[in-house]
PDB file of C-alpha atoms and ligand atoms in Angstrom:
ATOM      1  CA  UNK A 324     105.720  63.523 -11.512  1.00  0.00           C
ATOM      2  CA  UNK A 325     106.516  66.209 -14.162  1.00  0.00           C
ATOM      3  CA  UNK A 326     105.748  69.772 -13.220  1.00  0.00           C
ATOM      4  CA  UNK A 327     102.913  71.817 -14.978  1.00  0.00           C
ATOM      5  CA  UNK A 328     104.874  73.909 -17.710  1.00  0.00           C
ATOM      6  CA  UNK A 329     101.406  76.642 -18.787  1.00  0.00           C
ATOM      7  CA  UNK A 330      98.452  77.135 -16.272  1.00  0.00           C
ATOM      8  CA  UNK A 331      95.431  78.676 -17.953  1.00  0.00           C
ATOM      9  CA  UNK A 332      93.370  80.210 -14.934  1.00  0.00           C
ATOM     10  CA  UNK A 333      89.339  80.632 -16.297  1.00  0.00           C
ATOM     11  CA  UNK A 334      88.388  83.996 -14.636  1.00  0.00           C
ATOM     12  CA  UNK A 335      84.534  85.272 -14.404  1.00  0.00           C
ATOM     13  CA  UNK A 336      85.996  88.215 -12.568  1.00  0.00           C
ATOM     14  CA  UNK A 337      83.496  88.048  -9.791  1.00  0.00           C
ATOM     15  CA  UNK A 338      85.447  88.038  -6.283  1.00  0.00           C
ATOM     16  CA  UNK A 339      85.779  84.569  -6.284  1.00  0.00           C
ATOM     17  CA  UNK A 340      88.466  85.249  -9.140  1.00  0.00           C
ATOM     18  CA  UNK A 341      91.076  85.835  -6.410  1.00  0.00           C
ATOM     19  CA  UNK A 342      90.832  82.439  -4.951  1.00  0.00           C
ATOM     20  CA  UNK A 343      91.189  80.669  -8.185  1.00  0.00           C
ATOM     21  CA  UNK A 344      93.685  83.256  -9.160  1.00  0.00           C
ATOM     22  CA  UNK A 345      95.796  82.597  -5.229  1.00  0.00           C
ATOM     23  CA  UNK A 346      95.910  78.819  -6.471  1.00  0.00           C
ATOM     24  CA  UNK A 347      96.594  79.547  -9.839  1.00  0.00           C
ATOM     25  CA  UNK A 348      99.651  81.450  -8.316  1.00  0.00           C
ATOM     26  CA  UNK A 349     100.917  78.792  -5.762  1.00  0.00           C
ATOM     27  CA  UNK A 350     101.277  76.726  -8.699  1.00  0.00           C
ATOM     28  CA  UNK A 351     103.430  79.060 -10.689  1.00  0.00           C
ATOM     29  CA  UNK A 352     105.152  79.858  -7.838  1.00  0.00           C
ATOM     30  CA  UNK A 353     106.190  75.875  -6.997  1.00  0.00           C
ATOM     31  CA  UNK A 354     106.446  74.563 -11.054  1.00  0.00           C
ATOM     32  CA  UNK A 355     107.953  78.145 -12.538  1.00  0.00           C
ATOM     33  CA  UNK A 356     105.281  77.328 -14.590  1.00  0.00           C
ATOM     34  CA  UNK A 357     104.297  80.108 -17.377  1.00  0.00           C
ATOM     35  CA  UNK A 358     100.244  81.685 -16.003  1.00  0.00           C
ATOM     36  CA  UNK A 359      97.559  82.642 -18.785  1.00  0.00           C
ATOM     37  CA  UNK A 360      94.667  84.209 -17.592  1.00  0.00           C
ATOM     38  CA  UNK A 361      91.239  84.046 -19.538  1.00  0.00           C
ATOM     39  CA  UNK A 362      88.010  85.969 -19.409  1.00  0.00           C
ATOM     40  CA  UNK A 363      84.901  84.700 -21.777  1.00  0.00           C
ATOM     41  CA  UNK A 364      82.070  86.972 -22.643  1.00  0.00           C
ATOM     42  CA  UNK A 365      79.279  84.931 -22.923  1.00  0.00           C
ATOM     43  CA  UNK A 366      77.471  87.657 -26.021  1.00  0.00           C
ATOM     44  CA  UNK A 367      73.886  88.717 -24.997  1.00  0.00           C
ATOM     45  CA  UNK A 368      72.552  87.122 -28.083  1.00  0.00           C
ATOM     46  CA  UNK A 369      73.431  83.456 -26.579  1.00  0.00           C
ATOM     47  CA  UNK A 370      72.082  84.100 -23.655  1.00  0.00           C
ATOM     48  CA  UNK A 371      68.640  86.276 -24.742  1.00  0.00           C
ATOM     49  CA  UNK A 372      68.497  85.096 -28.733  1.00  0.00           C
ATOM     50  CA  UNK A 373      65.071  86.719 -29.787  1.00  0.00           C
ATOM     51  CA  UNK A 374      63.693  87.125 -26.344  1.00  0.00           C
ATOM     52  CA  UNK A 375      64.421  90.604 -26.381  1.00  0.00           C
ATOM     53  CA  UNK A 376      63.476  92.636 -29.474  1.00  0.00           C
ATOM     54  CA  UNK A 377      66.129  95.654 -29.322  1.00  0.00           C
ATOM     55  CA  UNK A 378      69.721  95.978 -30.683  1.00  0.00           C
ATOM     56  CA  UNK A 379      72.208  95.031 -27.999  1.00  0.00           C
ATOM     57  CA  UNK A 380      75.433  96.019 -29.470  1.00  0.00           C
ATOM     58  CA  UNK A 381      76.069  98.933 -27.206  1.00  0.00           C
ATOM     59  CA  UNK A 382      75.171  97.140 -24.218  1.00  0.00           C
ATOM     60  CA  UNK A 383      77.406  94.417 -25.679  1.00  0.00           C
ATOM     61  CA  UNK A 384      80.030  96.854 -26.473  1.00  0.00           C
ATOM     62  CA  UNK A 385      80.265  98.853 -22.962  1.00  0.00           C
ATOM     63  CA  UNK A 386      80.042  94.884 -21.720  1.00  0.00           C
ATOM     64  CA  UNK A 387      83.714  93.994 -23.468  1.00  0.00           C
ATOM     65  CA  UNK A 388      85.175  97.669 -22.156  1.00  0.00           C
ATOM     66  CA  UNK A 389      84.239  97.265 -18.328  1.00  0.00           C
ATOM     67  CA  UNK A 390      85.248  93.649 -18.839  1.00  0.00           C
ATOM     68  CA  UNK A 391      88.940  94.577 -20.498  1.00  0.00           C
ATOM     69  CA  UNK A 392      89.710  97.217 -18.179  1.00  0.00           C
ATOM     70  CA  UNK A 393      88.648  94.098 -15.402  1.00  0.00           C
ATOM     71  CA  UNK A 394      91.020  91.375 -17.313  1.00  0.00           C
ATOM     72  CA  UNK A 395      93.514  94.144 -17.037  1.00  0.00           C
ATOM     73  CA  UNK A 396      94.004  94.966 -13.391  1.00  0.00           C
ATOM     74  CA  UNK A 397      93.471  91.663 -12.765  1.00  0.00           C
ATOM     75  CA  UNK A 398      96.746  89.701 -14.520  1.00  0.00           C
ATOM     76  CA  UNK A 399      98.501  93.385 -14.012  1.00  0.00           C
ATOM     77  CA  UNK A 400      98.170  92.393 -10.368  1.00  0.00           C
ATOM     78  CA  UNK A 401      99.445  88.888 -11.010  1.00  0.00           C
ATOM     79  CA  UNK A 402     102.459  89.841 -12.991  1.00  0.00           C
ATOM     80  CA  UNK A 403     100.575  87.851 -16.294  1.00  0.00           C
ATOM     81  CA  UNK A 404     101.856  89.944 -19.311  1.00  0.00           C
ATOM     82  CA  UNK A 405      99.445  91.252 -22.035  1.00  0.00           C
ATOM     83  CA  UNK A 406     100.195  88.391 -24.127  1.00  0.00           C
ATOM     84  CA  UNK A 407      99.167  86.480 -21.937  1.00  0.00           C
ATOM     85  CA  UNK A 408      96.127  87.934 -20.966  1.00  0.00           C
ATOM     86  CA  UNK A 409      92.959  86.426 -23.141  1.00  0.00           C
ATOM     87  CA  UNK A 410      89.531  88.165 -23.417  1.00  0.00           C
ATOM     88  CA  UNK A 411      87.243  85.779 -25.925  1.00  0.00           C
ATOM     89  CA  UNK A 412      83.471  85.668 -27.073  1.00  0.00           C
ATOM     90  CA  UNK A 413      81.831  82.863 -26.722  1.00  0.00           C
ATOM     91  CA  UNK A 414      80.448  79.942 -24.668  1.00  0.00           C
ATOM     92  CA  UNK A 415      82.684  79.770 -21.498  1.00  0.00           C
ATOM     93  CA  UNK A 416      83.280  75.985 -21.925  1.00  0.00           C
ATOM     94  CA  UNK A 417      84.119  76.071 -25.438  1.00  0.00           C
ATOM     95  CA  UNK A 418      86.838  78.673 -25.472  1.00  0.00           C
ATOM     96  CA  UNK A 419      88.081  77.473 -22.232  1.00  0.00           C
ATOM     97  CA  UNK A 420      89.266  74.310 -23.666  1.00  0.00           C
ATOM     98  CA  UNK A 421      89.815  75.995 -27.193  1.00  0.00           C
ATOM     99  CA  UNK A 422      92.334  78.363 -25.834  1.00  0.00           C
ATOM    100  CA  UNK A 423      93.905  75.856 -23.581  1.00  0.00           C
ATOM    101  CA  UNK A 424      94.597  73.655 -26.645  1.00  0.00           C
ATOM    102  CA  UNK A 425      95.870  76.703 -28.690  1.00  0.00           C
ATOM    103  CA  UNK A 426      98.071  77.800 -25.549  1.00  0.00           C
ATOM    104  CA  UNK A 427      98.981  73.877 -24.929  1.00  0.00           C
ATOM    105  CA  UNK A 428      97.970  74.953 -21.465  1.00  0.00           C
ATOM    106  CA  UNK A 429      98.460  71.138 -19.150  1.00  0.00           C
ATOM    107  CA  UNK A 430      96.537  72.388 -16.105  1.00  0.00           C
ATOM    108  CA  UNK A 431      93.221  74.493 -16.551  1.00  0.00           C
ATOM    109  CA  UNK A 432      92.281  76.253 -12.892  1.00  0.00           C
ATOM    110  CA  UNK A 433      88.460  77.047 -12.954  1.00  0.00           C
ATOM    111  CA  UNK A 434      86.188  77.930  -9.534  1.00  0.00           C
ATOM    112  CA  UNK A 435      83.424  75.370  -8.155  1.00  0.00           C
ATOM    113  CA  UNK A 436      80.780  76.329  -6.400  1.00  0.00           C
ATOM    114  CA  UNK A 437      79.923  72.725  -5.187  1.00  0.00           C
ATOM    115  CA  UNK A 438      76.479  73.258  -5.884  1.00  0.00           C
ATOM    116  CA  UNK A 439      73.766  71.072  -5.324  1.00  0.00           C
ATOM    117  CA  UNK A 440      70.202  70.137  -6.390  1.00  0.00           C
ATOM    118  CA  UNK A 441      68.547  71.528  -9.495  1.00  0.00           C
ATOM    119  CA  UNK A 442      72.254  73.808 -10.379  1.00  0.00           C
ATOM    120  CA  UNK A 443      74.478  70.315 -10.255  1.00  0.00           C
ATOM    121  CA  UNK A 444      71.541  69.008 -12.433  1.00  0.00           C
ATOM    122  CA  UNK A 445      71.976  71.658 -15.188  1.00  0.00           C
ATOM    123  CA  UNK A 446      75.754  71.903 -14.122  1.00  0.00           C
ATOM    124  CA  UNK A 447      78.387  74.703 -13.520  1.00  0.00           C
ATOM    125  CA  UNK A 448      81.129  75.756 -15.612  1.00  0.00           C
ATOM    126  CA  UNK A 449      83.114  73.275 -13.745  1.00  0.00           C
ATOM    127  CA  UNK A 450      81.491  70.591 -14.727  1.00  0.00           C
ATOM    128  CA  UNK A 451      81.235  71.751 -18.479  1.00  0.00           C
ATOM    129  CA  UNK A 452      85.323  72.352 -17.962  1.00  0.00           C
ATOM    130  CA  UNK A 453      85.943  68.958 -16.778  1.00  0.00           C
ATOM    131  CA  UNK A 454      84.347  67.174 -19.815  1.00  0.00           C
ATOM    132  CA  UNK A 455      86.382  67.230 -22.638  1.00  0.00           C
ATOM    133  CA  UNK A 456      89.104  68.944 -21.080  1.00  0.00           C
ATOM    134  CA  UNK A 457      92.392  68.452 -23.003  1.00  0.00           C
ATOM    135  CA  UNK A 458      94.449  68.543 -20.079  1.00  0.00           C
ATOM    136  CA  UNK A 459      94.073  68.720 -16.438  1.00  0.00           C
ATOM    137  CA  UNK A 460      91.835  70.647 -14.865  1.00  0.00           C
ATOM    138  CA  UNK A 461      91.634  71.743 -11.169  1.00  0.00           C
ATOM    139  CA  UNK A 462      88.585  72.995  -9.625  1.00  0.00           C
ATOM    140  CA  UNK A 463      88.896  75.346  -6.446  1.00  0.00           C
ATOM    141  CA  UNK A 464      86.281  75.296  -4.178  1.00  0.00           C
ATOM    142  CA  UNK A 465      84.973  78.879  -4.129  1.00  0.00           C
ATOM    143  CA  UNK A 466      81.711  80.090  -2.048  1.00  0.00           C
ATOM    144  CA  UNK A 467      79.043  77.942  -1.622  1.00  0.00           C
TER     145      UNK A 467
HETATM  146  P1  AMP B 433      80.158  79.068 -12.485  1.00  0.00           P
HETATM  147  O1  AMP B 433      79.917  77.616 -12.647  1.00  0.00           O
HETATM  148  O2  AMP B 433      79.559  79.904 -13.573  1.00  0.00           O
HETATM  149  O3  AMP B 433      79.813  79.588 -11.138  1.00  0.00           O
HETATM  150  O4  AMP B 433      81.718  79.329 -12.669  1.00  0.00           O
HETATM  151  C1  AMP B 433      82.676  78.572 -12.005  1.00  0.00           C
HETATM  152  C2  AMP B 433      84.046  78.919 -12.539  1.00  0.00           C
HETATM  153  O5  AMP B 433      84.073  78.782 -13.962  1.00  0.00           O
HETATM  154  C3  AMP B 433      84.532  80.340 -12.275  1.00  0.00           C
HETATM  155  O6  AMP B 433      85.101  80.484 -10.995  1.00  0.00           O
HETATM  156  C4  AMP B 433      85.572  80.480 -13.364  1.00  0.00           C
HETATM  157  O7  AMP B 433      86.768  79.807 -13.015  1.00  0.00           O
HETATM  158  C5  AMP B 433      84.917  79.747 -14.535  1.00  0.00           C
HETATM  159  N1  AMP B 433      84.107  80.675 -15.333  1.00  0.00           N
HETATM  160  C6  AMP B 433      82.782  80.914 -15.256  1.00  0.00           C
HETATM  161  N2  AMP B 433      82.394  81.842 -16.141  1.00  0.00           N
HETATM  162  C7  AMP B 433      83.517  82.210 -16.807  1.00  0.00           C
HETATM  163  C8  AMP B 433      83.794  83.141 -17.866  1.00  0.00           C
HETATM  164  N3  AMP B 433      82.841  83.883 -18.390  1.00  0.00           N
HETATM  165  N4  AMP B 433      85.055  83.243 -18.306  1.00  0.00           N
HETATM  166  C9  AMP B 433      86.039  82.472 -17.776  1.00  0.00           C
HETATM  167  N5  AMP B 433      85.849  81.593 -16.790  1.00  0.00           N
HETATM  168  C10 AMP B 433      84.608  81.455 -16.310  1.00  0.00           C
END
């Protein structure tokens, strides 16, 4: 079977990051495969619309810093280069497979939580990956 040639790994930069990221590695290590790394801000106006009645662009603002300064030490301590190093706005799911078709990324690495119940119901990021995907996609089991 043909090797994976670019490996897109989805980060949320929690601590589960370094389990997708220790896959995501493995992989480049065995394919010599080239690793992008991606972090989506989901903006506060998706996730709060008109529910709260206040301008949020600083919040937003200090959001993207603490997050690029994140993005940052995390490829720097993967050897990913800045190019390859993606901070985007947006709906995780959407830019996930947006950037992965801009890249031509063939294997998307994403967490799973394995959830269950009322969470599987309304589904992970995962799940949203996995739909649609163009191109592989491997889900690493990460906490619970
Ligand atoms: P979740 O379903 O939100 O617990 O996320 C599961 C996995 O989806 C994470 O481990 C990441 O691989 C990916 N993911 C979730 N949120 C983001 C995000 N904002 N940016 C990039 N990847 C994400």
């Amino acid at each position: 079977m043909a090797e994976y040639t670019h490996i897109l790994a989805a980060v949320d930069l929690t601590e589960e990051s370094h389990l997708v990221a220790k896959r995501a590695c493995a992989l480049r290590a065995s394919s010599g495969a080239k690793l992008s790394c991606l972090h989506v801000i989901e903006p506060l106006s998706l996730a709060y619309g008109g529910d709260i009645p206040m301008d949020l662009s600083t919040i937003q603002e200090q959001i993207q810093d603490t997050a690029k300064i994140h993005l940052a030490e995390f490829a720097s301590s993967l050897n990913i280069p800045e190019e390859n190093q993606h901070l985007i706005f947006g709906r995780p799911e959407t830019e996930i497979h947006s950037l992965a078709n801009q890249i031509r990324a063939d294997l998307i690495v994403v967490g799973s939580h394995g959830r269950h119940g009322l969470a599987l119901l309304l589904g992970s990021t995962a799940n949203g990956v996995l739909h649609g995907a163009p191109c592989d996609v491997l889900a690493v089991r990460v906490g619970n």
